[in-house]
PDB file of C-alpha atoms in Angstrom:
ATOM      1  CA  MET A   1      -3.559 108.679  95.874  1.00 43.00           C
ATOM      2  CA  ARG A   2       0.003 108.827  95.110  1.00 44.00           C
ATOM      3  CA  THR A   3       3.141 107.770  97.279  1.00 43.00           C
ATOM      4  CA  VAL A   4       6.592 109.103  97.263  1.00 42.00           C
ATOM      5  CA  ARG A   5       9.537 106.572  97.561  1.00 46.00           C
ATOM      6  CA  VAL A   6      11.078 108.802 100.262  1.00 42.00           C
ATOM      7  CA  GLY A   7      13.021 105.491 102.018  1.00 46.00           C
ATOM      8  CA  THR A   8      14.688 104.268  98.824  1.00 45.00           C
ATOM      9  CA  VAL A   9      15.932 107.692  98.506  1.00 42.00           C
ATOM     10  CA  ARG A  10      17.299 108.171 101.846  1.00 49.00           C
ATOM     11  CA  VAL A  11      18.828 104.791 102.019  1.00 47.00           C
ATOM     12  CA  GLY A  12      20.870 106.083  98.575  1.00 51.00           C
ATOM     13  CA  ALA A  13      21.997 109.195 100.199  1.00 48.00           C
ATOM     14  CA  VAL A  14      22.972 107.382 103.346  1.00 48.00           C
ATOM     15  CA  ARG A  15      25.332 105.142 100.956  1.00 56.00           C
ATOM     16  CA  VAL A  16      26.386 108.244  99.147  1.00 47.00           C
ATOM     17  CA  VAL A  17      27.294 109.649 102.379  1.00 48.00           C
ATOM     18  CA  SER A  18      29.032 106.676 103.780  1.00 53.00           C
ATOM     19  CA  ALA A  19      31.161 106.446 100.418  1.00 52.00           C
ATOM     20  CA  ALA A  20      32.024 109.814 100.979  1.00 50.00           C
ATOM     21  CA  LEU A  21      33.185 109.209 104.675  1.00 49.00           C
ATOM     22  CA  LEU A  22      35.361 105.859 103.577  1.00 51.00           C
ATOM     23  CA  ALA A  23      37.332 107.855 100.863  1.00 49.00           C
ATOM     24  CA  LEU A  24      38.066 110.584 103.408  1.00 48.00           C
ATOM     25  CA  GLY A  25      39.260 108.012 106.224  1.00 51.00           C
ATOM     26  CA  LEU A  26      41.469 106.249 103.263  1.00 46.00           C
ATOM     27  CA  ALA A  27      42.900 109.278 102.655  1.00 44.00           C
ATOM     28  CA  ALA A  28      43.341 110.573 105.918  1.00 45.00           C
ATOM     29  CA  GLY A  29      45.292 107.702 106.606  1.00 46.00           C
ATOM     30  CA  PRO A  30      48.525 108.407 104.652  1.00 42.00           C
ATOM     31  CA  ALA A  31      48.570 111.798 106.231  1.00 41.00           C
ATOM     32  CA  ALA A  32      48.179 110.511 109.554  1.00 40.00           C
ATOM     33  CA  ALA A  33      51.092 108.173 109.244  1.00 40.00           C
ATOM     34  CA  ASP A  34      53.235 111.114 107.756  1.00 42.00           C
ATOM     35  CA  SER A  35      52.993 113.169 111.064  1.00 40.00           C
ATOM     36  CA  SER A  36      54.673 109.910 113.099  1.00 40.00           C
ATOM     37  CA  PRO A  37      58.023 110.561 114.360  1.00 42.00           C
ATOM     38  CA  SER A  38      60.573 108.827 112.346  1.00 43.00           C
ATOM     39  CA  PRO A  39      62.383 106.033 114.122  1.00 43.00           C
ATOM     40  CA  SER A  40      65.592 106.202 116.131  1.00 43.00           C
ATOM     41  CA  GLN A  41      68.902 105.659 114.139  1.00 46.00           C
ATOM     42  CA  ASP A  42      71.593 103.295 114.949  1.00 50.00           C
ATOM     43  CA  THR A  43      73.452 104.495 118.075  1.00 50.00           C
ATOM     44  CA  SER A  44      76.583 102.508 117.348  1.00 56.00           C
ATOM     45  CA  SER A  45      77.985 105.066 115.185  1.00 75.00           C
ATOM     46  CA  ALA A  46      76.678 107.929 117.340  1.00 82.00           C
ATOM     47  CA  PRO A  47      78.944 111.003 117.614  1.00 90.00           C
ATOM     48  CA  THR A  48      81.445 111.311 120.715  1.00 92.00           C
ATOM     49  CA  GLN A  49      82.638 114.854 120.074  1.00 92.00           C
ATOM     50  CA  ALA A  50      81.115 118.022 119.393  1.00 94.00           C
ATOM     51  CA  GLY A  51      82.940 120.853 117.054  1.00 94.00           C
ATOM     52  CA  THR A  52      84.328 124.298 118.363  1.00 93.00           C
ATOM     53  CA  SER A  53      83.017 126.566 115.462  1.00 92.00           C
ATOM     54  CA  PHE A  54      80.339 126.123 112.440  1.00 93.00           C
ATOM     55  CA  ARG A  55      82.838 125.153 110.269  1.00 90.00           C
ATOM     56  CA  THR A  56      83.764 122.196 112.182  1.00 92.00           C
ATOM     57  CA  ALA A  57      80.478 121.472 113.699  1.00 94.00           C
ATOM     58  CA  THR A  58      79.589 117.711 114.263  1.00 94.00           C
ATOM     59  CA  GLU A  59      77.130 116.500 111.780  1.00 93.00           C
ATOM     60  CA  ILE A  60      74.208 114.445 113.494  1.00 94.00           C
ATOM     61  CA  GLU A  61      71.162 112.717 111.918  1.00 92.00           C
ATOM     62  CA  GLN A  62      67.982 113.549 113.372  1.00 91.00           C
ATOM     63  CA  GLY A  63      66.675 110.759 115.882  1.00 91.00           C
ATOM     64  CA  GLN A  64      70.495 110.088 116.590  1.00 91.00           C
ATOM     65  CA  ARG A  65      71.799 110.743 119.942  1.00 94.00           C
ATOM     66  CA  ALA A  66      75.363 112.365 120.148  1.00 95.00           C
ATOM     67  CA  THR A  67      77.520 112.907 123.351  1.00 95.00           C
ATOM     68  CA  ALA A  68      80.442 114.884 123.995  1.00 95.00           C
ATOM     69  CA  SER A  69      82.981 115.891 126.681  1.00 94.00           C
ATOM     70  CA  GLY A  70      84.262 119.762 126.990  1.00 93.00           C
ATOM     71  CA  SER A  71      85.148 122.347 129.812  1.00 93.00           C
ATOM     72  CA  THR A  72      82.844 124.891 131.389  1.00 93.00           C
ATOM     73  CA  GLY A  73      83.085 127.936 129.260  1.00 92.00           C
ATOM     74  CA  ASP A  74      83.637 126.250 125.569  1.00 93.00           C
ATOM     75  CA  TYR A  75      81.442 126.621 122.545  1.00 96.00           C
ATOM     76  CA  LEU A  76      80.082 123.064 121.381  1.00 96.00           C
ATOM     77  CA  TYR A  77      78.730 122.802 117.882  1.00 97.00           C
ATOM     78  CA  TRP A  78      76.731 120.308 116.078  1.00 96.00           C
ATOM     79  CA  SER A  79      74.931 120.226 112.784  1.00 94.00           C
ATOM     80  CA  PHE A  80      71.883 118.299 111.208  1.00 94.00           C
ATOM     81  CA  PRO A  81      69.445 118.502 107.988  1.00 93.00           C
ATOM     82  CA  ALA A  82      66.030 119.555 108.193  1.00 91.00           C
ATOM     83  CA  ASP A  83      63.383 119.353 105.368  1.00 88.00           C
ATOM     84  CA  THR A  84      60.397 121.305 104.414  1.00 86.00           C
ATOM     85  CA  GLY A  85      57.534 120.455 106.533  1.00 85.00           C
ATOM     86  CA  GLN A  86      59.648 119.146 109.378  1.00 90.00           C
ATOM     87  CA  ARG A  87      59.450 121.277 112.844  1.00 92.00           C
ATOM     88  CA  PRO A  88      62.733 119.895 114.233  1.00 95.00           C
ATOM     89  CA  THR A  89      62.951 119.837 118.477  1.00 96.00           C
ATOM     90  CA  VAL A  90      66.559 120.345 119.977  1.00 97.00           C
ATOM     91  CA  ARG A  91      67.280 118.838 123.345  1.00 96.00           C
ATOM     92  CA  ALA A  92      70.477 118.940 125.187  1.00 96.00           C
ATOM     93  CA  THR A  93      71.358 117.534 128.680  1.00 96.00           C
ATOM     94  CA  VAL A  94      74.635 118.728 130.495  1.00 96.00           C
ATOM     95  CA  LYS A  95      76.112 116.751 133.118  1.00 96.00           C
ATOM     96  CA  LEU A  96      77.776 119.060 135.642  1.00 95.00           C
ATOM     97  CA  PRO A  97      80.970 118.302 138.022  1.00 92.00           C
ATOM     98  CA  ASP A  98      80.112 117.203 141.411  1.00 91.00           C
ATOM     99  CA  THR A  99      80.645 120.504 142.928  1.00 91.00           C
ATOM    100  CA  HIS A 100      80.467 123.978 140.910  1.00 92.00           C
ATOM    101  CA  ALA A 101      78.620 127.441 141.587  1.00 93.00           C
ATOM    102  CA  ALA A 102      75.133 128.369 139.939  1.00 94.00           C
ATOM    103  CA  GLN A 103      75.558 127.906 136.229  1.00 94.00           C
ATOM    104  CA  THR A 104      73.279 129.384 133.007  1.00 95.00           C
ATOM    105  CA  TRP A 105      73.507 127.165 129.862  1.00 96.00           C
ATOM    106  CA  GLN A 106      71.913 128.118 126.621  1.00 96.00           C
ATOM    107  CA  ILE A 107      71.371 126.616 123.278  1.00 96.00           C
ATOM    108  CA  ASP A 108      71.168 128.185 120.208  1.00 96.00           C
ATOM    109  CA  VAL A 109      69.900 127.281 116.646  1.00 96.00           C
ATOM    110  CA  TYR A 110      70.945 128.717 113.286  1.00 96.00           C
ATOM    111  CA  ASP A 111      69.934 128.209 109.779  1.00 92.00           C
ATOM    112  CA  GLY A 112      72.436 127.489 106.905  1.00 88.00           C
ATOM    113  CA  LEU A 113      72.933 131.170 106.343  1.00 88.00           C
ATOM    114  CA  ARG A 114      73.939 131.122 110.048  1.00 91.00           C
ATOM    115  CA  ARG A 115      71.023 133.035 110.921  1.00 92.00           C
ATOM    116  CA  ARG A 116      69.646 132.768 114.627  1.00 94.00           C
ATOM    117  CA  GLN A 117      66.345 130.849 114.634  1.00 94.00           C
ATOM    118  CA  ALA A 118      63.987 131.701 117.339  1.00 92.00           C
ATOM    119  CA  CYS A 119      62.085 129.039 119.474  1.00 93.00           C
ATOM    120  CA  GLN A 120      58.599 128.484 119.376  1.00 91.00           C
ATOM    121  CA  TYR A 121      58.720 127.538 123.007  1.00 90.00           C
ATOM    122  CA  GLY A 122      60.962 125.013 125.344  1.00 90.00           C
ATOM    123  CA  ALA A 123      63.555 126.125 127.716  1.00 90.00           C
ATOM    124  CA  GLN A 124      66.266 127.453 125.736  1.00 93.00           C
ATOM    125  CA  THR A 125      68.086 129.349 128.843  1.00 95.00           C
ATOM    126  CA  ARG A 126      68.118 127.158 132.349  1.00 95.00           C
ATOM    127  CA  THR A 127      70.088 128.033 135.425  1.00 94.00           C
ATOM    128  CA  ALA A 128      71.505 125.055 137.186  1.00 93.00           C
ATOM    129  CA  ALA A 129      71.851 125.680 140.958  1.00 93.00           C
ATOM    130  CA  ALA A 130      74.847 125.138 143.057  1.00 92.00           C
ATOM    131  CA  ASP A 131      75.939 121.588 142.899  1.00 88.00           C
ATOM    132  CA  SER A 132      73.068 120.055 140.799  1.00 93.00           C
ATOM    133  CA  ALA A 133      73.810 117.082 139.074  1.00 94.00           C
ATOM    134  CA  SER A 134      72.734 118.174 135.388  1.00 95.00           C
ATOM    135  CA  VAL A 135      70.386 120.759 133.312  1.00 95.00           C
ATOM    136  CA  GLU A 136      68.401 119.882 130.769  1.00 96.00           C
ATOM    137  CA  LEU A 137      67.596 122.602 127.614  1.00 97.00           C
ATOM    138  CA  ALA A 138      64.872 122.404 124.651  1.00 96.00           C
ATOM    139  CA  CYS A 139      64.327 124.564 121.529  1.00 96.00           C
ATOM    140  CA  VAL A 140      61.352 123.524 119.496  1.00 96.00           C
ATOM    141  CA  LEU A 141      61.907 125.394 116.034  1.00 95.00           C
ATOM    142  CA  ARG A 142      59.103 127.042 113.535  1.00 92.00           C
ATOM    143  CA  THR A 143      57.899 124.676 110.784  1.00 90.00           C
ATOM    144  CA  VAL A 144      60.688 124.483 108.031  1.00 90.00           C
ATOM    145  CA  ARG A 145      59.033 126.404 104.832  1.00 85.00           C
ATOM    146  CA  ALA A 146      59.862 125.103 101.253  1.00 82.00           C
ATOM    147  CA  TRP A 147      60.320 128.688 100.046  1.00 78.00           C
ATOM    148  CA  SER A 148      60.232 132.455 102.041  1.00 75.00           C
ATOM    149  CA  GLU A 149      60.939 135.975 100.934  1.00 79.00           C
ATOM    150  CA  PRO A 150      64.107 137.344 100.675  1.00 77.00           C
ATOM    151  CA  TRP A 151      63.761 139.955 103.619  1.00 80.00           C
ATOM    152  CA  ALA A 152      61.965 136.917 105.979  1.00 82.00           C
ATOM    153  CA  ASN A 153      63.961 134.915 108.596  1.00 86.00           C
ATOM    154  CA  ASP A 154      61.937 131.697 108.254  1.00 87.00           C
ATOM    155  CA  PRO A 155      63.527 128.395 108.467  1.00 89.00           C
ATOM    156  CA  LEU A 156      64.167 126.801 105.487  1.00 89.00           C
ATOM    157  CA  PRO A 157      65.457 123.271 104.304  1.00 90.00           C
ATOM    158  CA  GLY A 158      69.299 122.944 104.653  1.00 91.00           C
ATOM    159  CA  THR A 159      72.002 122.510 107.342  1.00 93.00           C
ATOM    160  CA  TYR A 160      71.281 123.553 110.836  1.00 95.00           C
ATOM    161  CA  TYR A 161      73.805 124.660 113.799  1.00 96.00           C
ATOM    162  CA  VAL A 162      73.133 124.048 117.474  1.00 96.00           C
ATOM    163  CA  ARG A 163      75.564 125.977 119.593  1.00 97.00           C
ATOM    164  CA  LEU A 164      75.737 125.236 123.517  1.00 97.00           C
ATOM    165  CA  THR A 165      77.798 126.978 125.785  1.00 95.00           C
ATOM    166  CA  VAL A 166      77.234 128.366 129.308  1.00 94.00           C
ATOM    167  CA  THR A 167      76.257 132.134 129.584  1.00 92.00           C
ATOM    168  CA  GLY A 168      76.395 132.845 133.205  1.00 87.00           C
ATOM    169  CA  VAL A 169      79.369 131.183 135.396  1.00 90.00           C
ATOM    170  CA  PRO A 170      82.069 132.470 137.826  1.00 90.00           C
ATOM    171  CA  THR A 171      85.647 132.279 137.051  1.00 92.00           C
ATOM    172  CA  SER A 172      86.105 129.637 139.610  1.00 90.00           C
ATOM    173  CA  ASP A 173      84.043 127.106 137.517  1.00 91.00           C
ATOM    174  CA  LEU A 174      85.340 127.996 134.228  1.00 92.00           C
ATOM    175  CA  GLY A 175      87.500 124.767 132.750  1.00 92.00           C
ATOM    176  CA  LEU A 176      85.482 122.355 135.025  1.00 93.00           C
ATOM    177  CA  ARG A 177      84.788 119.230 132.990  1.00 94.00           C
ATOM    178  CA  VAL A 178      81.122 118.681 131.569  1.00 95.00           C
ATOM    179  CA  ASP A 179      79.571 115.764 129.760  1.00 96.00           C
ATOM    180  CA  THR A 180      76.876 116.799 127.071  1.00 96.00           C
ATOM    181  CA  ASP A 181      74.055 114.697 125.519  1.00 96.00           C
ATOM    182  CA  MET A 182      72.500 116.093 122.183  1.00 96.00           C
ATOM    183  CA  ARG A 183      69.269 115.074 120.251  1.00 96.00           C
ATOM    184  CA  VAL A 184      67.171 116.099 117.432  1.00 95.00           C
ATOM    185  CA  GLU A 185      63.839 115.045 116.281  1.00 94.00           C
ATOM    186  CA  SER A 186      61.101 116.534 114.158  1.00 90.00           C
ATOM    187  CA  LYS A 187      57.728 116.261 113.430  1.00 88.00           C
ATOM    188  CA  GLU A 188      56.259 116.170 110.155  1.00 83.00           C
ATOM    189  CA  ILE A 189      53.762 118.906 110.226  1.00 79.00           C
ATOM    190  CA  GLY A 190      52.312 118.446 106.605  1.00 66.00           C
ATOM    191  CA  GLY A 191      50.191 120.170 104.162  1.00 59.00           C
ATOM    192  CA  SER A 192      49.123 122.940 106.674  1.00 57.00           C
ATOM    193  CA  ALA A 193      52.287 124.295 106.303  1.00 57.00           C
ATOM    194  CA  ALA A 194      52.990 123.760 102.810  1.00 59.00           C
ATOM    195  CA  VAL A 195      53.637 127.165 100.545  1.00 61.00           C
ATOM    196  CA  ASP A 196      53.522 127.703  96.621  1.00 60.00           C
ATOM    197  CA  GLY A 197      57.409 127.512  95.556  1.00 59.00           C
ATOM    198  CA  SER A 198      60.610 126.091  96.484  1.00 66.00           C
ATOM    199  CA  LEU A 199      64.536 126.713  96.826  1.00 69.00           C
ATOM    200  CA  SER A 200      66.865 125.748  93.812  1.00 68.00           C
ATOM    201  CA  GLU A 201      68.914 124.640  96.634  1.00 78.00           C
ATOM    202  CA  PRO A 202      68.670 123.862  99.892  1.00 79.00           C
ATOM    203  CA  LEU A 203      70.731 125.605 102.236  1.00 82.00           C
ATOM    204  CA  VAL A 204      73.695 123.490 102.822  1.00 85.00           C
ATOM    205  CA  PRO A 205      77.205 125.065 103.136  1.00 81.00           C
ATOM    206  CA  GLY A 206      79.046 125.073  99.751  1.00 70.00           C
ATOM    207  CA  ILE A 207      76.342 123.693  97.451  1.00 59.00           C
ATOM    208  CA  ALA A 208      75.213 126.741  96.062  1.00 49.00           C
ATOM    209  CA  VAL A 209      78.396 127.775  94.775  1.00 49.00           C
ATOM    210  CA  LYS A 210      79.865 124.728  92.986  1.00 49.00           C
ATOM    211  CA  SER A 211      79.341 123.745  89.458  1.00 49.00           C
ATOM    212  CA  GLU A 212      76.698 120.857  88.144  1.00 51.00           C
ATOM    213  CA  GLY A 213      79.529 118.547  87.973  1.00 51.00           C
ATOM    214  CA  GLU A 214      80.913 119.396  91.672  1.00 50.00           C
ATOM    215  CA  LYS A 215      77.495 118.610  93.189  1.00 45.00           C
ATOM    216  CA  GLU A 216      77.237 115.031  91.709  1.00 50.00           C
ATOM    217  CA  ASP A 217      80.214 114.433  93.712  1.00 49.00           C
ATOM    218  CA  ARG A 218      78.466 115.598  96.928  1.00 46.00           C
ATOM    219  CA  ALA A 219      81.783 118.125  97.716  1.00 44.00           C
ATOM    220  CA  VAL A 220      80.105 120.088  99.888  1.00 52.00           C
ATOM    221  CA  LEU A 221      81.056 121.301 103.414  1.00 61.00           C
ATOM    222  CA  PHE A 222      78.029 119.501 105.044  1.00 65.00           C
ATOM    223  CA  GLY A 223      76.981 116.354 103.296  1.00 66.00           C
ATOM    224  CA  LEU A 224      74.026 115.156 105.441  1.00 71.00           C
ATOM    225  CA  GLU A 225      70.593 114.955 104.151  1.00 70.00           C
ATOM    226  CA  PRO A 226      67.243 113.484 105.030  1.00 72.00           C
ATOM    227  CA  GLU A 227      67.157 109.897 104.360  1.00 69.00           C
ATOM    228  CA  ASP A 228      64.712 110.410 101.681  1.00 68.00           C
ATOM    229  CA  GLY A 229      66.596 113.270  99.855  1.00 69.00           C
ATOM    230  CA  TRP A 230      65.480 116.798  99.910  1.00 71.00           C
ATOM    231  CA  ALA A 231      61.891 117.655  98.878  1.00 69.00           C
ATOM    232  CA  SER A 232      61.300 119.330  95.640  1.00 50.00           C
ATOM    233  CA  GLY A 233      58.809 121.586  97.418  1.00 47.00           C
ATOM    234  CA  TRP A 234      55.605 121.092  95.183  1.00 51.00           C
ATOM    235  CA  TRP A 235      54.144 117.978  96.845  1.00 56.00           C
ATOM    236  CA  SER A 236      52.390 117.722 100.212  1.00 58.00           C
ATOM    237  CA  ASP A 237      48.851 115.952 101.456  1.00 62.00           C
ATOM    238  CA  ARG A 238      47.420 119.451 100.548  1.00 61.00           C
ATOM    239  CA  TRP A 239      46.846 117.900  97.496  1.00 62.00           C
ATOM    240  CA  VAL A 240      45.066 114.693  98.994  1.00 67.00           C
ATOM    241  CA  TRP A 241      42.733 116.961 100.924  1.00 64.00           C
ATOM    242  CA  THR A 242      41.705 119.239  98.054  1.00 70.00           C
ATOM    243  CA  VAL A 243      40.828 115.757  95.851  1.00 74.00           C
ATOM    244  CA  VAL A 244      39.089 114.716  98.708  1.00 75.00           C
ATOM    245  CA  GLY A 245      37.225 117.757  99.281  1.00 79.00           C
ATOM    246  CA  GLY A 246      36.152 117.952  95.606  1.00 81.00           C
ATOM    247  CA  MET A 247      34.978 113.991  95.867  1.00 82.00           C
ATOM    248  CA  LEU A 248      33.019 115.186  98.829  1.00 85.00           C
ATOM    249  CA  ALA A 249      31.384 118.355  97.227  1.00 85.00           C
ATOM    250  CA  ALA A 250      30.313 116.154  93.998  1.00 85.00           C
ATOM    251  CA  LEU A 251      28.828 113.364  96.309  1.00 86.00           C
ATOM    252  CA  ALA A 252      26.948 115.880  98.194  1.00 86.00           C
ATOM    253  CA  GLY A 253      25.661 117.669  94.907  1.00 84.00           C
ATOM    254  CA  VAL A 254      24.540 114.191  93.950  1.00 83.00           C
ATOM    255  CA  ALA A 255      22.955 113.055  97.030  1.00 83.00           C
ATOM    256  CA  GLY A 256      20.956 116.254  97.310  1.00 82.00           C
ATOM    257  CA  TYR A 257      20.262 116.196  93.761  1.00 79.00           C
ATOM    258  CA  ARG A 258      18.779 112.443  94.759  1.00 79.00           C
ATOM    259  CA  LEU A 259      16.831 113.816  97.399  1.00 82.00           C
ATOM    260  CA  THR A 260      14.923 116.786  95.900  1.00 82.00           C
ATOM    261  CA  ARG A 261      14.439 114.831  92.686  1.00 75.00           C
ATOM    262  CA  GLY A 262      12.629 112.127  94.535  1.00 61.00           C
ATOM    263  CA  ALA A 263      10.766 114.393  96.749  1.00 57.00           C
ATOM    264  CA  GLY A 264       8.770 115.651  93.645  1.00 55.00           C
ATOM    265  CA  ARG A 265       8.541 112.632  91.683  1.00 57.00           C
ATOM    266  CA  PRO A 266       5.261 110.535  91.793  1.00 58.00           C
ATOM    267  CA  SER A 267       5.696 106.975  92.733  1.00 56.00           C
ATOM    268  CA  ARG A 268       5.099 104.242  89.947  1.00 61.00           C
ATOM    269  CA  VAL A 269       3.226 101.747  91.873  1.00 60.00           C
ATOM    270  CA  PRO A 270      -0.483 102.183  90.758  1.00 63.00           C
ATOM    271  CA  PRO A 271      -3.066 102.988  93.176  1.00 62.00           C
ATOM    272  CA  ALA A 272      -4.924 100.429  95.271  1.00 62.00           C
ATOM    273  CA  ALA A 273      -8.370  99.786  93.585  1.00 57.00           C
TER     274      ALA A 273
END
């Protein structure tokens, strides 16, 4: 009578699967860490005024709180950098005068080519009831792509502009003082939004028309960039998942081979007398 070492083979298969799961967990760790929001910037140097046009937009870093005072009816502009794989969220709070009529406020976001970018969700336009203390607005943009077709309107890495204004207000309220609070944060989406290709230069106004020597001096209209510099566009955590997927496939093949080989192989233990 022959016996089969199925138990030993199963233990080996379990070890193989455990090693694969461990590798998957180690690879998922950095990817999960990359998706966490970046820490807030130092507020000691936060801007306290806003621009009145695209060219005079006040530069702010992501995670930095910016404040400004203005008059009802003014156009207020800020700009911020957004890089590949980020999904920016723009939040604005407008503190209204003690006495006022109903007002409708709106925030619009434009990219480096001054193309208006649609909001995925969020209260981009809101109406404040008469004598309400404040109104809060939010706009969650689409994920910034490393590359896009020329005819498309996809968000691309570079400078983005925020415009805050009142769109519906009675004449009696024009010129009343308002205080604004602006903040931009991003969520790292990662390899799920990665595409093949990248821009030769980010959409920062002025950088594309300058020579190489001038670029080294950073003599551009807007000089802010992400803390780690602009992404090259070729690397993403999609490479990690591709490698892990290949490892899992190889380990699954080894485990399957050992199971099928062990099931049909006779035991070397001599039969009992």
